[in-house]
Coordinates of C-alpha atoms (C1' of nucleotides) in Angstrom, one line a residue:
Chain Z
X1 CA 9.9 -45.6 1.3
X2 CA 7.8 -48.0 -1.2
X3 CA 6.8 -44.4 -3.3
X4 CA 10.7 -43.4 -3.3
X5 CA 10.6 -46.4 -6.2
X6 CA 9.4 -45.7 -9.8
X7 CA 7.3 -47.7 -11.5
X8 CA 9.2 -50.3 -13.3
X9 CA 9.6 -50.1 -17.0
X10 CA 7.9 -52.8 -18.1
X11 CA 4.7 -52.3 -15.7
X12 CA 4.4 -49.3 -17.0
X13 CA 6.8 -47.4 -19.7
X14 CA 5.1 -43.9 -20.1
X15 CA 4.5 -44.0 -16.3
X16 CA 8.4 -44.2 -15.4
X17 CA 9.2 -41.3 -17.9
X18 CA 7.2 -39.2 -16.5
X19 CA 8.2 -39.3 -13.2
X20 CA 11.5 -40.0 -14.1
X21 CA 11.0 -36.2 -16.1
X22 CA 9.8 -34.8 -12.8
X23 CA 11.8 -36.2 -10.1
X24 CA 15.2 -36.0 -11.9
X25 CA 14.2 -32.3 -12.3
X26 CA 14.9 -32.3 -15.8
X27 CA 11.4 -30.6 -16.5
X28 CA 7.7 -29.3 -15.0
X29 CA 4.8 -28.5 -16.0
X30 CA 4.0 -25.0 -16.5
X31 CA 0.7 -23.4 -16.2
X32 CA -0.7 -23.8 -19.8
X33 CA -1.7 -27.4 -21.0
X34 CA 0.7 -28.6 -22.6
X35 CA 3.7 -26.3 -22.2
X36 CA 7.3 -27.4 -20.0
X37 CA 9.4 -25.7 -18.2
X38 CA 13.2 -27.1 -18.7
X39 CA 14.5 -27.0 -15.2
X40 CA 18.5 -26.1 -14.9
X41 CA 19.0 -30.1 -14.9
X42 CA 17.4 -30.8 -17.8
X43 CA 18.9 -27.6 -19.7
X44 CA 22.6 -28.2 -18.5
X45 CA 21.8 -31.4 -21.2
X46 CA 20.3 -29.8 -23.9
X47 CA 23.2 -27.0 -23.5
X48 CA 25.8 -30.0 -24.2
X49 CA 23.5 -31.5 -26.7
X50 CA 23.5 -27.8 -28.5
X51 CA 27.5 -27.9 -28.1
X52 CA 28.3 -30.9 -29.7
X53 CA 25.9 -30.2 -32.6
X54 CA 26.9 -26.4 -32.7
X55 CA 30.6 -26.8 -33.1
X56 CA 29.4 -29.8 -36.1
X57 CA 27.4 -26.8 -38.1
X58 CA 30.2 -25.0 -37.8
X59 CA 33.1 -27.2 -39.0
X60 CA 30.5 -27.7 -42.3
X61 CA 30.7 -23.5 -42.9
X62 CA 27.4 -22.6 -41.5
X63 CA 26.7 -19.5 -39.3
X64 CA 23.7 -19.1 -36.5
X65 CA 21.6 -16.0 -36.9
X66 CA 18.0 -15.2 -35.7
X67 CA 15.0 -14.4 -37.3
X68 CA 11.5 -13.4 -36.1
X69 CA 9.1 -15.2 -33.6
X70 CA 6.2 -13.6 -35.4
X71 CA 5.3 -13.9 -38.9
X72 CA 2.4 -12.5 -41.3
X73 CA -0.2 -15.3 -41.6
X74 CA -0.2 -14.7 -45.4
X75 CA 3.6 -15.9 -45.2
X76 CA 2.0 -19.9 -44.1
X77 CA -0.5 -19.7 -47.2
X78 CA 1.9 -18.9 -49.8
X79 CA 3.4 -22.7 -50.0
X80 CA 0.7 -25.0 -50.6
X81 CA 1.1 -27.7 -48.9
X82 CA 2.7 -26.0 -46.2
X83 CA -0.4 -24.1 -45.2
X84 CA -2.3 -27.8 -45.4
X85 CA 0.1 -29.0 -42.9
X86 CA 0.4 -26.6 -40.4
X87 CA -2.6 -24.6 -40.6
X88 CA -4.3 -26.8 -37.9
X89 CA -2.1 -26.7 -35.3
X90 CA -1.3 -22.3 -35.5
X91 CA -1.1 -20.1 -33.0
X92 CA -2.6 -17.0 -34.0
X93 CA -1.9 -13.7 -32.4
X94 CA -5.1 -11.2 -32.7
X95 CA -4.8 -8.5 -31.0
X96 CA -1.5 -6.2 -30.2
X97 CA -1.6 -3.1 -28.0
X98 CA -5.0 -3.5 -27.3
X99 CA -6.4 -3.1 -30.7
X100 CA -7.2 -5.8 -32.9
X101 CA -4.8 -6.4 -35.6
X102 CA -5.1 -5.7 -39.6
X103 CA -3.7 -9.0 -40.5
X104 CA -3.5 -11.9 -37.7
X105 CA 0.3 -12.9 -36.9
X106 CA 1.4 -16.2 -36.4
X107 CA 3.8 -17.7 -34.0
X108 CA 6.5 -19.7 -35.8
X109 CA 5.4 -23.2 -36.5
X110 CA 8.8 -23.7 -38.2
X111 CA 10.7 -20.4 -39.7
X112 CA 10.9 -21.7 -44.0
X113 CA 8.7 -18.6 -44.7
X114 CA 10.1 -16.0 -42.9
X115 CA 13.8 -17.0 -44.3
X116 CA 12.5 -17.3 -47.5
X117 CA 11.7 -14.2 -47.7
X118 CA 14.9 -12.8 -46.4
X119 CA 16.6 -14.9 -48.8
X120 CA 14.5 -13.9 -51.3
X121 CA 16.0 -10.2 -50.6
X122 CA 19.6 -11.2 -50.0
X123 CA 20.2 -13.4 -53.2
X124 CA 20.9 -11.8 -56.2
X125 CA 23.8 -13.4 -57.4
X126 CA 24.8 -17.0 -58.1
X127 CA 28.2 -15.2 -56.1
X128 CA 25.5 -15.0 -53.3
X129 CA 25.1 -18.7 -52.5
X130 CA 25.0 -21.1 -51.2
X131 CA 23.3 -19.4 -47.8
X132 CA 24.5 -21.4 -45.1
X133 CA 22.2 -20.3 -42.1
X134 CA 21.2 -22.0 -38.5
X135 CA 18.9 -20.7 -35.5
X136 CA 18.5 -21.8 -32.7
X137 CA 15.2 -21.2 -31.0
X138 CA 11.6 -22.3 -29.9
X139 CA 8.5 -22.7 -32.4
X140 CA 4.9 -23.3 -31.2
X141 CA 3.2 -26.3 -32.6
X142 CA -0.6 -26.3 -31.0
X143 CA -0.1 -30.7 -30.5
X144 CA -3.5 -31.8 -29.4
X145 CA -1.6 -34.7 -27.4
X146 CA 1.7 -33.6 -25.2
X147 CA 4.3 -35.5 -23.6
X148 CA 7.3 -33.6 -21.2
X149 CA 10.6 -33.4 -24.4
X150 CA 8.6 -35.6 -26.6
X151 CA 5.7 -33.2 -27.8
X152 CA 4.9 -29.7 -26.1
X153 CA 3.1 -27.2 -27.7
X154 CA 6.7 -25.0 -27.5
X155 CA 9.6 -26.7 -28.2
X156 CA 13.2 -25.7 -28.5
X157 CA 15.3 -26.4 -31.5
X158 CA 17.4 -26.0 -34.4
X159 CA 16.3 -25.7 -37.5
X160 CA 19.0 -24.9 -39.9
X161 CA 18.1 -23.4 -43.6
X162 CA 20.3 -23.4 -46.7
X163 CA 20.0 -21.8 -50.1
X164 CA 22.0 -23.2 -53.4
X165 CA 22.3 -22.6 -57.1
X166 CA 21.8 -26.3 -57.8
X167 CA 19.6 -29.3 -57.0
X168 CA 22.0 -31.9 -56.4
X169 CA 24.2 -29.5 -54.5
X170 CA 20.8 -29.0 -52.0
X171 CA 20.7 -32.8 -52.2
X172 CA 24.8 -33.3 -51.1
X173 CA 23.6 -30.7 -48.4
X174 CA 20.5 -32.5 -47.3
X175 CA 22.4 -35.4 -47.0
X176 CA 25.6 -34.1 -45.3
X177 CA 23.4 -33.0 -42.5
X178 CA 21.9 -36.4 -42.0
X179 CA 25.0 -37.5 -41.6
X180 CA 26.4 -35.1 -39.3
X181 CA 23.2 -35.7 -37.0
X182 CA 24.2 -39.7 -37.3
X183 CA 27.8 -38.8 -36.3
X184 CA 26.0 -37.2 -33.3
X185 CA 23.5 -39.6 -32.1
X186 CA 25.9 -42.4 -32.0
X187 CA 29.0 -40.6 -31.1
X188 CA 27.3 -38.2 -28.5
X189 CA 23.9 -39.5 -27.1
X190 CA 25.1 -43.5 -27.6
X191 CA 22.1 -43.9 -29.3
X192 CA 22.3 -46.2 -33.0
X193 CA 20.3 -44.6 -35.6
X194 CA 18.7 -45.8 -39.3
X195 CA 19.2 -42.5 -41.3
X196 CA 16.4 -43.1 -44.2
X197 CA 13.8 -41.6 -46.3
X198 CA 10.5 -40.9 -45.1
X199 CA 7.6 -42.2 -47.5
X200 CA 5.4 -39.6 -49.5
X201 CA 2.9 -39.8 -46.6
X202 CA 5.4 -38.9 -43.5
X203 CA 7.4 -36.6 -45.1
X204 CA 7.7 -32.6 -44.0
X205 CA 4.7 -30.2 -45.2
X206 CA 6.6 -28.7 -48.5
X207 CA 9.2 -30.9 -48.9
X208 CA 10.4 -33.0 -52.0
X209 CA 12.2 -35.3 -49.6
X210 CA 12.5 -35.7 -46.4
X211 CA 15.3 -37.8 -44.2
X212 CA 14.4 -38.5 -41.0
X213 CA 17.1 -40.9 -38.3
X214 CA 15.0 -43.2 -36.4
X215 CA 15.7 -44.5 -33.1
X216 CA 14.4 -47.4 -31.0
X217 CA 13.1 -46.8 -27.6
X218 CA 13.4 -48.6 -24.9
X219 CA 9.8 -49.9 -25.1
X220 CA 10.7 -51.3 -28.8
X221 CA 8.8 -47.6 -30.0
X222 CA 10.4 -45.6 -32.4
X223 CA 10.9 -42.1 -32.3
X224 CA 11.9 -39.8 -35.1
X225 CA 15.5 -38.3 -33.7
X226 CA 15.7 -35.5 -36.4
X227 CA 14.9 -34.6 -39.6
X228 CA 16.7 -32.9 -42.8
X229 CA 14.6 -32.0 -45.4
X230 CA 15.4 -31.1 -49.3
X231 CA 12.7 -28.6 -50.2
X232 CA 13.5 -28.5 -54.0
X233 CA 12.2 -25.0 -55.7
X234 CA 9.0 -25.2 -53.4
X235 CA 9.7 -22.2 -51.1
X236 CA 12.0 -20.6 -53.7
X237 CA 8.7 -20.4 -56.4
X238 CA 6.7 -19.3 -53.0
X239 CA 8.7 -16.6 -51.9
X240 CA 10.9 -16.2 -55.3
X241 CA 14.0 -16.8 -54.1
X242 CA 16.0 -16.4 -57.3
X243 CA 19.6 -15.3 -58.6
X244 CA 21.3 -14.7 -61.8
X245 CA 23.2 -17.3 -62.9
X246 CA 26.9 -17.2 -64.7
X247 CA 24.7 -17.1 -68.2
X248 CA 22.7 -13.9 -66.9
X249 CA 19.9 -15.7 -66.9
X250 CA 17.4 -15.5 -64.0
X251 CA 16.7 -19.0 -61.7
X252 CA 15.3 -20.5 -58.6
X253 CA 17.5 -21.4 -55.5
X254 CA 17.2 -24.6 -54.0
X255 CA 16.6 -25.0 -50.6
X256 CA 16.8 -27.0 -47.5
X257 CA 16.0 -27.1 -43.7
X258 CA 17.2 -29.4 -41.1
X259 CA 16.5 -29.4 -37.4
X260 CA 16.5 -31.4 -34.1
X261 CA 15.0 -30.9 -31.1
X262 CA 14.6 -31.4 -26.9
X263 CA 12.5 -34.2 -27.8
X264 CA 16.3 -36.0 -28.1
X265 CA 16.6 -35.6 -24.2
X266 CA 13.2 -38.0 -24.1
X267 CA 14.9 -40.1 -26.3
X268 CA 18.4 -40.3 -24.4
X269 CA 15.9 -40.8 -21.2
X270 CA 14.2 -43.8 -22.8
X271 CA 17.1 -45.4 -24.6
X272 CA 19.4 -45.3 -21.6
X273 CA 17.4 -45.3 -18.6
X274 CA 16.8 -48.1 -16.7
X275 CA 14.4 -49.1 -13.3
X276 CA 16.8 -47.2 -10.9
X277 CA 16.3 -43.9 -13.0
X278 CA 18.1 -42.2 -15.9
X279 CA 21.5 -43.3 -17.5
X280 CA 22.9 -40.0 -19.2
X281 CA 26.2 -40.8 -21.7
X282 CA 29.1 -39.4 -20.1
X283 CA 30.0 -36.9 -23.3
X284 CA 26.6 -34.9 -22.4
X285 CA 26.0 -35.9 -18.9
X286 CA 25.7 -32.6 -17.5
X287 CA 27.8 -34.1 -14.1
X288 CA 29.8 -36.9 -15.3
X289 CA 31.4 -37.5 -12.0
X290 CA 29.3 -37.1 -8.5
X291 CA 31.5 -37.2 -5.3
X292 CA 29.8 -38.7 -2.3
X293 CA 32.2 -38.2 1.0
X294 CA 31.2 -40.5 3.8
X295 CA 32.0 -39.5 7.3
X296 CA 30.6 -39.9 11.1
X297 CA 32.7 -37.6 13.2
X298 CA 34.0 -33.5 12.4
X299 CA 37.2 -34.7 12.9
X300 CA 36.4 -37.4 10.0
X301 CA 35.0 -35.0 8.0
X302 CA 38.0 -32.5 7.9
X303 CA 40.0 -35.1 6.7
X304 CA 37.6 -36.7 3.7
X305 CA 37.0 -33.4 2.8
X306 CA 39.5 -32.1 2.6
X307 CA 41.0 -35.2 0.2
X308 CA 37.2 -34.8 -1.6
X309 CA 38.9 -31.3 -2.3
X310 CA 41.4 -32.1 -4.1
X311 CA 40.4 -34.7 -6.2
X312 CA 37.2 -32.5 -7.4
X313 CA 40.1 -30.2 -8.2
X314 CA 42.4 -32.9 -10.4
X315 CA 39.5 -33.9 -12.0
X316 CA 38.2 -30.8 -12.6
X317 CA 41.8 -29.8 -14.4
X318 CA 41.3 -32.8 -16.4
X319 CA 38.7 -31.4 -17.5
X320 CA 36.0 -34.0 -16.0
X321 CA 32.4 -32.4 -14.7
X322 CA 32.4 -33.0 -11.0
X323 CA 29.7 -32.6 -8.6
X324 CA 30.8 -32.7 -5.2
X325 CA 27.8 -33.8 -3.2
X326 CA 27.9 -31.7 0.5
X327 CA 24.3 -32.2 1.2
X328 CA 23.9 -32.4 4.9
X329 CA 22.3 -34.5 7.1
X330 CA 21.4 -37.1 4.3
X331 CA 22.9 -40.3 4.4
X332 CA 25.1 -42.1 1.9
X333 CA 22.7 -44.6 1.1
X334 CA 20.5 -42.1 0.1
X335 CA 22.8 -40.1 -2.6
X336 CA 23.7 -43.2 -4.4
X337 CA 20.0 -43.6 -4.9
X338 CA 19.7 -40.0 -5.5
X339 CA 22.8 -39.7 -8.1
X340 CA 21.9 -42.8 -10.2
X341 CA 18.1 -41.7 -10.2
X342 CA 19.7 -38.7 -12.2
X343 CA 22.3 -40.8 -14.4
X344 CA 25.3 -39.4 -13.7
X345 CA 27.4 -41.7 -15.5
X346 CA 29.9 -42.2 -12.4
X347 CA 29.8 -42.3 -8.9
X348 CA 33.2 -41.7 -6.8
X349 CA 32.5 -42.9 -2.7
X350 CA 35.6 -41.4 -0.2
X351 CA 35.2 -42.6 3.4
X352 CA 38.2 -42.2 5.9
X353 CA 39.1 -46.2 4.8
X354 CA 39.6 -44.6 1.4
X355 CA 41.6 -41.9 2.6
X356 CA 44.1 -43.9 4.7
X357 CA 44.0 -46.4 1.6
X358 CA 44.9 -43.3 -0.9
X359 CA 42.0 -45.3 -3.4
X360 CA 38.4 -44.4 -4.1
X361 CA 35.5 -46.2 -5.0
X362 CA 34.1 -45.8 -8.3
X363 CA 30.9 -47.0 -9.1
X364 CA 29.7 -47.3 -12.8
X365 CA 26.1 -46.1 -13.2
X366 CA 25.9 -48.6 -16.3
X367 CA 26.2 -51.6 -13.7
X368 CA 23.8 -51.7 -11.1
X369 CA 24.9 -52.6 -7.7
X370 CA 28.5 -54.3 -6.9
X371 CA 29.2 -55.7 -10.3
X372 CA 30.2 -51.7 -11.4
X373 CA 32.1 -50.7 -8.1
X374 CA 35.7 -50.8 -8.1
X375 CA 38.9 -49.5 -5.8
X376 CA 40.8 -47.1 -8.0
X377 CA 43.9 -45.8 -6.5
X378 CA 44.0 -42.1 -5.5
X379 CA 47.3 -41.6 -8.1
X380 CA 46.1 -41.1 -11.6
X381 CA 42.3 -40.9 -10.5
X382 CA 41.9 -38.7 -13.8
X383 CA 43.0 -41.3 -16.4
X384 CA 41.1 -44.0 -14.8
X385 CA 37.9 -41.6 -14.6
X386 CA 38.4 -40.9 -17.9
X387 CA 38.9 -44.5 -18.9
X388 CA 35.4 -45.6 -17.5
X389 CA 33.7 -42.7 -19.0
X390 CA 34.4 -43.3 -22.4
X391 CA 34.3 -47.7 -22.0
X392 CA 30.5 -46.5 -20.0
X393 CA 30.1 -44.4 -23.6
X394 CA 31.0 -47.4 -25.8
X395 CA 29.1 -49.9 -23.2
X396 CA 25.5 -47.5 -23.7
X397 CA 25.8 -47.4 -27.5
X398 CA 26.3 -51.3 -27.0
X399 CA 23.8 -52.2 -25.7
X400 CA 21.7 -50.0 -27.1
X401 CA 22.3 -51.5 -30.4
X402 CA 21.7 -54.9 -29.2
X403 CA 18.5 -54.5 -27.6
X404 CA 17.4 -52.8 -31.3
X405 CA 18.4 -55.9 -33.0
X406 CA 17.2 -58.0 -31.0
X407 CA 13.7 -56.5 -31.5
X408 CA 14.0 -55.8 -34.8
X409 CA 12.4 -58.9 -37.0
X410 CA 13.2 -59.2 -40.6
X411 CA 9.3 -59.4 -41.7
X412 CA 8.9 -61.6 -44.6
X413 CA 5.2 -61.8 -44.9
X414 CA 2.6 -59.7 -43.1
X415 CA 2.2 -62.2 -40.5
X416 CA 5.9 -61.7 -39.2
X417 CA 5.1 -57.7 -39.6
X418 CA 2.0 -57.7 -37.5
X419 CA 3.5 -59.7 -34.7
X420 CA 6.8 -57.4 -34.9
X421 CA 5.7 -54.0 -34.5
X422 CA 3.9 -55.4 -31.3
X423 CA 7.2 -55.2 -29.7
X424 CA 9.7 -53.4 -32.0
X425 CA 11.1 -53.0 -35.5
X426 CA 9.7 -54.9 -38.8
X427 CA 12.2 -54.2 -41.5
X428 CA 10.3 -55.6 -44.7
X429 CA 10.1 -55.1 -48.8
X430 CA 7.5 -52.4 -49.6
X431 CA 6.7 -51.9 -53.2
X432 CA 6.7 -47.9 -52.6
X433 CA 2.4 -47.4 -52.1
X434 CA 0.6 -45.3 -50.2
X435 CA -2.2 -47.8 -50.2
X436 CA 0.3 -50.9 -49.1
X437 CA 1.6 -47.6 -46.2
X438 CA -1.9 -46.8 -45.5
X439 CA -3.6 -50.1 -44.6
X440 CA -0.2 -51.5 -42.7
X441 CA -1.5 -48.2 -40.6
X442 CA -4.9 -48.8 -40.5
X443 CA -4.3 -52.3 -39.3
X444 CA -1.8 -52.8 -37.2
X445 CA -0.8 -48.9 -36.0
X446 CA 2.9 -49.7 -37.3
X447 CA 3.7 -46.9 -39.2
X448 CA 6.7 -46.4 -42.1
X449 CA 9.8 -45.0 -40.3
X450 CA 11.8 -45.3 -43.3
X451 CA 13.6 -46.6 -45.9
X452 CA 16.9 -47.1 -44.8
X453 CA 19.8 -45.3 -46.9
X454 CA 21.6 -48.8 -46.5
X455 CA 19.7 -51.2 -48.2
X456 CA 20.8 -55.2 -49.1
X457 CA 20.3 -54.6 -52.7
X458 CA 18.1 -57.2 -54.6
X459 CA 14.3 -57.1 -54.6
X460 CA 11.5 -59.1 -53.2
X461 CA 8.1 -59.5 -52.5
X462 CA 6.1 -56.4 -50.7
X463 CA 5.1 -57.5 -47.2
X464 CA 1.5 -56.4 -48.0
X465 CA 0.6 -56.8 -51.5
X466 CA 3.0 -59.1 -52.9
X467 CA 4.2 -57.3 -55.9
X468 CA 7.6 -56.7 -56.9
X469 CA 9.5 -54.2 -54.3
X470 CA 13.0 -53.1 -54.5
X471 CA 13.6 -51.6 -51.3
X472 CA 12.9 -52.2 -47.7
X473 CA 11.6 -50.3 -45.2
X474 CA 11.2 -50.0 -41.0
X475 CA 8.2 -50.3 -39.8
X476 CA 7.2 -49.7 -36.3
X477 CA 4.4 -48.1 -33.5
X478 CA 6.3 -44.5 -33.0
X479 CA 6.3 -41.4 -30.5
Chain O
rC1 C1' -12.1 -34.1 -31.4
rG2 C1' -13.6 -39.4 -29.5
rG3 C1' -12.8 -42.8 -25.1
rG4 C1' -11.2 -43.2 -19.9
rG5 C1' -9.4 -41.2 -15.2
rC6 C1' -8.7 -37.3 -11.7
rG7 C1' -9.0 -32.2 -9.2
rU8 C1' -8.7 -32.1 -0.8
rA9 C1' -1.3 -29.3 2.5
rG10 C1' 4.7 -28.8 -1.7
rC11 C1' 3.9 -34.2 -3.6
rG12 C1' 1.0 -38.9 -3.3
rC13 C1' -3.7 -40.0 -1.4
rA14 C1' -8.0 -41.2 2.3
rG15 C1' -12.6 -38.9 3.7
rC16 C1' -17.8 -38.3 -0.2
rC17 C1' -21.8 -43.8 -0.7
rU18 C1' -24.8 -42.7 4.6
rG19 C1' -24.1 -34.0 5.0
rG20 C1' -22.3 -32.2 11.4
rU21 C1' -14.6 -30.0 14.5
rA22 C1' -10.4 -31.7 7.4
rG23 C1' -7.0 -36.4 8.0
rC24 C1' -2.8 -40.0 6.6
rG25 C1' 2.2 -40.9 4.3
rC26 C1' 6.2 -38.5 2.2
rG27 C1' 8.5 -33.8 1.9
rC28 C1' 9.5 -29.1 4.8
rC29 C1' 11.3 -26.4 9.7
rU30 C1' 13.7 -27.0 14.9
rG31 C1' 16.5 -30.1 18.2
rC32 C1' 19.0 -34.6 19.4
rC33 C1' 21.0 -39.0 17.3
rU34 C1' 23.0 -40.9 12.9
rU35 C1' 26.1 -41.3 8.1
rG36 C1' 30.1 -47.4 3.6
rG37 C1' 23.0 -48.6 -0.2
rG38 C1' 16.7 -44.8 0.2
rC39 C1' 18.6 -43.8 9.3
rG40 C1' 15.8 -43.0 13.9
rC41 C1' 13.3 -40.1 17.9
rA42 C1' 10.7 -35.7 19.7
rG43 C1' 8.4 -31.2 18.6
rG44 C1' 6.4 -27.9 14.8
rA45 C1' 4.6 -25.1 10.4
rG46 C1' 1.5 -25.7 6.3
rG47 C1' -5.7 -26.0 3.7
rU48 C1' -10.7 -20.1 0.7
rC49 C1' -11.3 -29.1 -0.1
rU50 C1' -10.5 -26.3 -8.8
rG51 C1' -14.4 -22.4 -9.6
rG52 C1' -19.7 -20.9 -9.8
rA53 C1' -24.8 -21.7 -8.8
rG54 C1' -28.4 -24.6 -6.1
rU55 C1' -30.6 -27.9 -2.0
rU56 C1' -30.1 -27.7 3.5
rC57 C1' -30.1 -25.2 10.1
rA58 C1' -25.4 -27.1 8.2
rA59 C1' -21.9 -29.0 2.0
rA60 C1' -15.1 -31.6 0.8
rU61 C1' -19.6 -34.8 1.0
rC62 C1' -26.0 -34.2 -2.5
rU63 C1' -27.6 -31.6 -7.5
rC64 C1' -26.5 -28.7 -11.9
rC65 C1' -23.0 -25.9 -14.8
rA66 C1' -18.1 -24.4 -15.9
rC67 C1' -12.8 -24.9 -15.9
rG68 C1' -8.3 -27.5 -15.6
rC69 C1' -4.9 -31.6 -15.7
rC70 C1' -3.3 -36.7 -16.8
rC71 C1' -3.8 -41.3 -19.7
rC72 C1' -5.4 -44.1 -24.3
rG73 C1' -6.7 -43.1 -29.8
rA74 C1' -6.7 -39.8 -34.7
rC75 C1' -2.4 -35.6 -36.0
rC76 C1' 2.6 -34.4 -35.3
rA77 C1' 9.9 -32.6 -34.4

RNA sequence: CGGGGCGUAGCGCAGCCUGGUAGCGCGCCUGCCUUGGGCGCAGGAGGUCUGGAGUUCAAAUCUCCACGCCCCGACCA
């Protein structure tokens, strides 16, 4: 019974996600270091999490199509700092049907050169753009350190890619996707973002800029939620990506990429969860309802089942995900355990009281214990459902955002920084160096997150060196 | 790649020091009993002890060599 318990959070954070990964069956471990498998749990998530964002790509005119798993390895080197960043962590394929190969192949790190060189055939015209393109897929990132969602060597994604006549319209498109991937963090996964800019030293391998959101786990980490990058001419000059203008005269699209991956099931895990297991937000919970009928006799259980029965179906109309928990010979006790160790958001109990009583209970998985369970009545069990859901929603985000601030210090000297990336956010003036970046690093492991898009305005003194700095910056210990 | 830990039943572990019939808990199967917060009882199935080599009458146990995984750092969605 003691080993039924996970370890608690604050004995030991990386401890409880894992298990909390295994034993919720979102994931496993497959047979090659650092690979996962997504078990039918886990991807009933990411299939609402690619929902929500899918239907967002679409309402701002993009289309999904799919390109190639394997790519010429000349295609890496052709962008120069692209090749520097990726190179080490490639896998290379050799050998194909039994011989060795001419030129190696490479599997897709990230798919910038393989598009770019479709685009590169498929613009001509300034009629041609923008290119408004998505895929959704899995790239291979040899990671010398994995982590189940967080880091595996292949991970699923997005990554969307875009082509336009004009810098600041690949700017307005950089940024629109930041802000439809804030619109989804806070308004699907509950979880408050800083959309920002990464420094010269964090940004993407061949980017001009690079936005990143950044979100605080529930360890006072941060982990990088998604990124959208504004690539400038870099790939277009690489791959000569190029159209006639209105003039006739011949010039280089500008491009950009965006894309987020399963690693946000690891961060909905360790935003929400809690000791008793995982807290999913009812808009992606994959069951935002679980049924748990409680009877002792047949003649009992005709009768709560058959009730059961038709509330799975109202709810079900209403368009609620129901589970209706018939597991046999398991006790109650043991599937409330078992149903808020996988988050589902809500919990409806129906014993024969309940049924005589035409009510239900409905226990809130946001509220441990008596506090979240109420008597609903039976008529208009859909509404009220629905009600909770969407106050559990707002109550998640909440709370969420208060346990950020209240971890998140306003550094003024390096002092206050040191001592606030110990346990969460230091938000601080940074005069814009790599050296300042590079020896907060060195010294205290807090990296730059970002530099918020909102900032206060003004200027002040750089938390390192001193000198005049106009904007702030998060800094933090990250995934 | 540096540091640490661990490979024994599906999972978690003991046994190893001091070599001699491979064990415990959970899970699983069958039956009974139970079911409103992780039920109970009885019976049962399940193992080339990560791999290889060596020492020995005898190796999970001692020696050497591989391999794998996890955790902590550097790198990263």
């Amino acid at each position: 019974m003691a080993d039924m318990k996970l370890p608690t959070r604050s004995e030991d954070f990386s401890e409880w996600y894992n298990q909390l990964v295994l034993r919720a069956e979102l994931a496993d471990y497959a047979p090659v270091r650092g690979c996962m498998i997504v078990r039918p749990y886990g991807w009933a998530l990411w299939e609402n999490i690619t929902a929500a964002l899918d239907q967002r790509f679409k309402a701002t005119g993009h289309v999904n199509a799919a390109f190639p798993l394997l790519i010429p390895r000349n295609f890496i080197e052709k962008e120069k700092s692209h090749v520097a960043g990726f190179s080490p962590e490639l896998a290379v394929v050799t050998h194909g049907g039994g011989e060795e190969l001419e030129e190696p192949l490479v599997i897709r790190p990230t798919s910038e050169t393989i598009i770019g060189h479709a685009y590169a055939k498929w613009i001509q015209s300034y009629r041609d753009l923008p290119v408004l393109i998505n895929q959704w897929n899995s790239v291979v990132r040899w990671e010398l350190r994995t982590k189940l969602f967080l880091r595996t060597l292949e991970f699923f994604w997005q990554e969307g890619h875009t082509a336009h006549a004009t810098s600041e319209e690949a700017e307005a498109e950089t940024r629109r996707m930041v802000d439809v991937y804030t619109d989804f963090a806070r308004n699907e996964a509950a979880i408050p973002v800083i959309p920002g800019r990464k420094s010269d030293a964090e940004k993407f391998a061949g980017a001009d800029i690079t936005y990143s959101l950044e979100a605080m786990m529930g360890d006072g980490k941060a982990l990088q939620f998604c990124t959208s990058h504004n690539l400038g001419q870099n790939f277009a000059k690489a791959f000569e990506i190029r159209y006639l203008d209105k003039n006739g005269t011949l010039q280089f699209c500008w491009t950009t990429s965006w894309g987020l991956s399963t690693r946000v099931v690891g961060a909905i895990i360790m935003v929400h969860g809690d000791d008793q297991g995982l807290i999913f937000p009812p808009r992606l919970a994959p069951y935002q309802l679980a049924i748990v009928p409680i009877f002792k006799s047949d003649g009992e259980k005709a009768t709560v089942m058959e009730n059961a029965r038709r509330l799975q179906r109202e709810l079900a109309d209403a368009g609620v995900r129901v589970k209706m928990d018939e597991r046999e010979g398991i006790s109650p006790g043991f599937k409330f355990n078992d149903w808020e160790m996988r988050g589902v958001p809500l919990r409806l109990e129906l014993g024969p009281k309940d049924v005589a009583k035409q009510s239900v209970v409905l226990a809130r998985r946001d509220r441990p214990g008596k506090e979240g369970k109420s008597f609903v009545a039976q008529q208009g069990i859909a509404a009220a459902v629905k009600q909770q859901l969407d106050e559990i929603q707002q109550a998640l985000f909440d709370r969420a955002l208060a346990f950020r601030n209240s971890r998140t210090v306003d550094a003024a000297d390096y002092e206050d920084l040191k001592k606030a990336v110990e346990s969460g956010f230091a938000n601080s003036w940074w005069c814009g160096s790599g050296d300042c970046e590079a020896k907060i690093k060195e010294e205290t492991k807090g990296t730059m997150r970002c530099i918020p898009l909102e900032q206060p305005g003004g200027s002040g003194k750089c938390v390192y060196c001193g000198k005049q700095a106009s904007e702030r910056a998060i800094f933090a210990k990250a995934y």
